[in-house]
């Protein structure tokens, strides 16, 4: 099993960041790679369409509004991994009072090496967090 984590400091309050990213259906609001999201199963799944028109289906596994975190698994995606579980968390940076956002994942590569799978998801997480910072700065 491989894992990776990306994080970013954003000069915005944690509550404001969580208001934007804390909904399971809000990826299109801040992540350009995902222009479309549709909820299913009473909000427990989301069907995402990426920029190339590919389908990604994810399941909400855990949600904690007070702790500003949720975890999700991938049910269907064009990624060469299985057993994918990811968590997004917004914390208050105690030094600045602003936000530290962390996006992490664990997964088992299929047909590729651990390093390649880690690089793929670390890039997705890092690019996504940079997009989040740009969205909040606008």
PDB file of C-alpha atoms in Angstrom:
ATOM      1  CA  UNK A   1       0.000   0.000   0.000  1.00  0.00           C
ATOM      2  CA  UNK A   2       1.267   3.462  -0.931  1.00  0.00           C
ATOM      3  CA  UNK A   3       0.452   6.804   0.681  1.00  0.00           C
ATOM      4  CA  UNK A   4       0.966  10.479   0.039  1.00  0.00           C
ATOM      5  CA  UNK A   5       0.020  13.769   1.656  1.00  0.00           C
ATOM      6  CA  UNK A   6       0.008  17.328   0.367  1.00  0.00           C
ATOM      7  CA  UNK A   7      -0.694  20.406   2.462  1.00  0.00           C
ATOM      8  CA  UNK A   8      -0.936  24.123   2.006  1.00  0.00           C
ATOM      9  CA  UNK A   9      -1.242  27.218   4.198  1.00  0.00           C
ATOM     10  CA  UNK A  10      -3.985  29.607   3.111  1.00  0.00           C
ATOM     11  CA  UNK A  11      -4.373  33.086   4.609  1.00  0.00           C
ATOM     12  CA  UNK A  12      -8.110  32.635   5.167  1.00  0.00           C
ATOM     13  CA  UNK A  13     -10.007  31.456   8.255  1.00  0.00           C
ATOM     14  CA  UNK A  14     -10.565  27.695   8.565  1.00  0.00           C
ATOM     15  CA  UNK A  15     -14.328  28.244   8.717  1.00  0.00           C
ATOM     16  CA  UNK A  16     -14.289  30.058   5.375  1.00  0.00           C
ATOM     17  CA  UNK A  17     -12.164  27.338   3.750  1.00  0.00           C
ATOM     18  CA  UNK A  18     -14.418  24.601   5.145  1.00  0.00           C
ATOM     19  CA  UNK A  19     -17.508  26.467   3.938  1.00  0.00           C
ATOM     20  CA  UNK A  20     -16.112  26.178   0.400  1.00  0.00           C
ATOM     21  CA  UNK A  21     -14.673  22.649   0.416  1.00  0.00           C
ATOM     22  CA  UNK A  22     -16.606  20.908   3.202  1.00  0.00           C
ATOM     23  CA  UNK A  23     -19.561  19.862   1.079  1.00  0.00           C
ATOM     24  CA  UNK A  24     -19.174  16.503  -0.651  1.00  0.00           C
ATOM     25  CA  UNK A  25     -20.582  17.993  -3.866  1.00  0.00           C
ATOM     26  CA  UNK A  26     -18.448  21.174  -3.988  1.00  0.00           C
ATOM     27  CA  UNK A  27     -15.391  20.102  -6.003  1.00  0.00           C
ATOM     28  CA  UNK A  28     -16.492  22.065  -9.110  1.00  0.00           C
ATOM     29  CA  UNK A  29     -16.559  25.214  -6.946  1.00  0.00           C
ATOM     30  CA  UNK A  30     -12.787  25.128  -6.412  1.00  0.00           C
ATOM     31  CA  UNK A  31     -11.156  22.347  -8.451  1.00  0.00           C
ATOM     32  CA  UNK A  32     -10.919  23.145 -12.186  1.00  0.00           C
ATOM     33  CA  UNK A  33     -10.045  19.507 -12.981  1.00  0.00           C
ATOM     34  CA  UNK A  34     -13.613  18.556 -11.924  1.00  0.00           C
ATOM     35  CA  UNK A  35     -16.166  20.754 -13.722  1.00  0.00           C
ATOM     36  CA  UNK A  36     -19.166  18.530 -12.871  1.00  0.00           C
ATOM     37  CA  UNK A  37     -20.375  16.644  -9.785  1.00  0.00           C
ATOM     38  CA  UNK A  38     -23.655  14.831  -9.146  1.00  0.00           C
ATOM     39  CA  UNK A  39     -24.682  13.296  -5.841  1.00  0.00           C
ATOM     40  CA  UNK A  40     -26.241   9.851  -5.587  1.00  0.00           C
ATOM     41  CA  UNK A  41     -27.482   7.471  -2.921  1.00  0.00           C
ATOM     42  CA  UNK A  42     -28.835  10.295  -0.797  1.00  0.00           C
ATOM     43  CA  UNK A  43     -25.545  12.186  -0.885  1.00  0.00           C
ATOM     44  CA  UNK A  44     -23.336   9.193  -0.033  1.00  0.00           C
ATOM     45  CA  UNK A  45     -21.777   9.012  -3.506  1.00  0.00           C
ATOM     46  CA  UNK A  46     -20.660  11.566  -6.051  1.00  0.00           C
ATOM     47  CA  UNK A  47     -20.171  11.061  -9.772  1.00  0.00           C
ATOM     48  CA  UNK A  48     -17.500  13.409 -11.018  1.00  0.00           C
ATOM     49  CA  UNK A  49     -16.687  14.325 -14.591  1.00  0.00           C
ATOM     50  CA  UNK A  50     -13.120  15.436 -15.201  1.00  0.00           C
ATOM     51  CA  UNK A  51     -11.908  17.903 -17.844  1.00  0.00           C
ATOM     52  CA  UNK A  52     -11.429  15.104 -20.383  1.00  0.00           C
ATOM     53  CA  UNK A  53     -14.968  13.781 -19.819  1.00  0.00           C
ATOM     54  CA  UNK A  54     -13.813  10.802 -17.729  1.00  0.00           C
ATOM     55  CA  UNK A  55     -16.025   9.485 -14.942  1.00  0.00           C
ATOM     56  CA  UNK A  56     -14.913   9.128 -11.325  1.00  0.00           C
ATOM     57  CA  UNK A  57     -17.342   7.720  -8.757  1.00  0.00           C
ATOM     58  CA  UNK A  58     -16.552   8.192  -5.076  1.00  0.00           C
ATOM     59  CA  UNK A  59     -18.209   7.212  -1.807  1.00  0.00           C
ATOM     60  CA  UNK A  60     -18.276   9.364   1.322  1.00  0.00           C
ATOM     61  CA  UNK A  61     -16.793   7.168   4.063  1.00  0.00           C
ATOM     62  CA  UNK A  62     -16.606   9.586   7.002  1.00  0.00           C
ATOM     63  CA  UNK A  63     -17.625  13.181   7.650  1.00  0.00           C
ATOM     64  CA  UNK A  64     -16.953  15.358  10.700  1.00  0.00           C
ATOM     65  CA  UNK A  65     -18.162  18.935  10.333  1.00  0.00           C
ATOM     66  CA  UNK A  66     -16.817  20.001  13.713  1.00  0.00           C
ATOM     67  CA  UNK A  67     -13.312  18.663  12.959  1.00  0.00           C
ATOM     68  CA  UNK A  68     -13.570  19.993   9.367  1.00  0.00           C
ATOM     69  CA  UNK A  69     -12.686  16.693   7.712  1.00  0.00           C
ATOM     70  CA  UNK A  70     -14.105  14.042   5.440  1.00  0.00           C
ATOM     71  CA  UNK A  71     -12.852  10.811   3.892  1.00  0.00           C
ATOM     72  CA  UNK A  72     -13.889   9.172   0.666  1.00  0.00           C
ATOM     73  CA  UNK A  73     -13.104   6.079  -1.368  1.00  0.00           C
ATOM     74  CA  UNK A  74     -13.025   5.581  -5.123  1.00  0.00           C
ATOM     75  CA  UNK A  75     -15.576   3.163  -6.545  1.00  0.00           C
ATOM     76  CA  UNK A  76     -14.750   3.764 -10.220  1.00  0.00           C
ATOM     77  CA  UNK A  77     -11.997   5.793 -11.876  1.00  0.00           C
ATOM     78  CA  UNK A  78      -9.402   5.705 -14.649  1.00  0.00           C
ATOM     79  CA  UNK A  79      -6.599   5.544 -12.062  1.00  0.00           C
ATOM     80  CA  UNK A  80      -4.280   2.498 -11.822  1.00  0.00           C
ATOM     81  CA  UNK A  81      -4.976   1.829  -8.129  1.00  0.00           C
ATOM     82  CA  UNK A  82      -7.304  -0.142  -5.865  1.00  0.00           C
ATOM     83  CA  UNK A  83      -8.207   0.282  -2.216  1.00  0.00           C
ATOM     84  CA  UNK A  84      -8.118   4.074  -2.508  1.00  0.00           C
ATOM     85  CA  UNK A  85      -9.075   6.067   0.598  1.00  0.00           C
ATOM     86  CA  UNK A  86      -8.496   9.800   0.854  1.00  0.00           C
ATOM     87  CA  UNK A  87      -9.043  12.430   3.537  1.00  0.00           C
ATOM     88  CA  UNK A  88      -9.333  16.215   3.293  1.00  0.00           C
ATOM     89  CA  UNK A  89      -8.876  18.191   6.512  1.00  0.00           C
ATOM     90  CA  UNK A  90      -8.897  21.915   7.304  1.00  0.00           C
ATOM     91  CA  UNK A  91      -7.068  22.936  10.475  1.00  0.00           C
ATOM     92  CA  UNK A  92      -6.296  26.229  12.106  1.00  0.00           C
ATOM     93  CA  UNK A  93      -2.622  27.141  11.921  1.00  0.00           C
ATOM     94  CA  UNK A  94      -1.979  28.066  15.552  1.00  0.00           C
ATOM     95  CA  UNK A  95       0.835  30.460  14.653  1.00  0.00           C
ATOM     96  CA  UNK A  96      -1.140  32.549  12.161  1.00  0.00           C
ATOM     97  CA  UNK A  97      -4.797  31.810  12.921  1.00  0.00           C
ATOM     98  CA  UNK A  98      -5.260  31.040   9.248  1.00  0.00           C
ATOM     99  CA  UNK A  99      -5.749  27.662   7.560  1.00  0.00           C
ATOM    100  CA  UNK A 100      -3.668  24.603   6.903  1.00  0.00           C
ATOM    101  CA  UNK A 101      -5.397  22.266   4.463  1.00  0.00           C
ATOM    102  CA  UNK A 102      -4.207  18.676   4.164  1.00  0.00           C
ATOM    103  CA  UNK A 103      -5.187  16.153   1.472  1.00  0.00           C
ATOM    104  CA  UNK A 104      -3.907  12.628   1.938  1.00  0.00           C
ATOM    105  CA  UNK A 105      -4.522   9.228   0.424  1.00  0.00           C
ATOM    106  CA  UNK A 106      -3.675   5.549   0.660  1.00  0.00           C
ATOM    107  CA  UNK A 107      -3.965   3.135  -2.259  1.00  0.00           C
ATOM    108  CA  UNK A 108      -2.531   0.009  -3.835  1.00  0.00           C
ATOM    109  CA  UNK A 109      -0.959   0.530  -7.272  1.00  0.00           C
ATOM    110  CA  UNK A 110      -2.037  -1.811 -10.079  1.00  0.00           C
ATOM    111  CA  UNK A 111       0.294  -2.223 -13.045  1.00  0.00           C
ATOM    112  CA  UNK A 112       2.557   0.618 -11.941  1.00  0.00           C
ATOM    113  CA  UNK A 113       5.096   1.065  -9.159  1.00  0.00           C
ATOM    114  CA  UNK A 114       4.458   2.711  -5.815  1.00  0.00           C
ATOM    115  CA  UNK A 115       6.594   5.727  -6.760  1.00  0.00           C
ATOM    116  CA  UNK A 116       4.585   6.357  -9.934  1.00  0.00           C
ATOM    117  CA  UNK A 117       1.236   6.071  -8.112  1.00  0.00           C
ATOM    118  CA  UNK A 118       2.438   8.346  -5.307  1.00  0.00           C
ATOM    119  CA  UNK A 119       3.640  10.921  -7.845  1.00  0.00           C
ATOM    120  CA  UNK A 120       0.262  10.800  -9.632  1.00  0.00           C
ATOM    121  CA  UNK A 121      -1.815  11.447  -6.526  1.00  0.00           C
ATOM    122  CA  UNK A 122       0.641  13.840  -4.911  1.00  0.00           C
ATOM    123  CA  UNK A 123       0.410  15.912  -8.100  1.00  0.00           C
ATOM    124  CA  UNK A 124      -3.398  15.799  -8.038  1.00  0.00           C
ATOM    125  CA  UNK A 125      -3.492  16.856  -4.384  1.00  0.00           C
ATOM    126  CA  UNK A 126      -0.856  19.597  -4.745  1.00  0.00           C
ATOM    127  CA  UNK A 127      -2.464  21.030  -7.886  1.00  0.00           C
ATOM    128  CA  UNK A 128      -5.878  20.868  -6.221  1.00  0.00           C
ATOM    129  CA  UNK A 129      -4.705  22.701  -3.130  1.00  0.00           C
ATOM    130  CA  UNK A 130      -3.044  25.381  -5.270  1.00  0.00           C
ATOM    131  CA  UNK A 131      -6.369  25.798  -7.111  1.00  0.00           C
ATOM    132  CA  UNK A 132      -8.136  26.099  -3.746  1.00  0.00           C
ATOM    133  CA  UNK A 133      -5.761  28.878  -2.710  1.00  0.00           C
ATOM    134  CA  UNK A 134      -6.366  30.718  -6.023  1.00  0.00           C
ATOM    135  CA  UNK A 135     -10.149  30.358  -5.652  1.00  0.00           C
ATOM    136  CA  UNK A 136     -10.097  31.774  -2.133  1.00  0.00           C
ATOM    137  CA  UNK A 137      -7.826  34.656  -3.193  1.00  0.00           C
ATOM    138  CA  UNK A 138     -10.206  35.724  -5.983  1.00  0.00           C
TER     139      UNK A 138
END
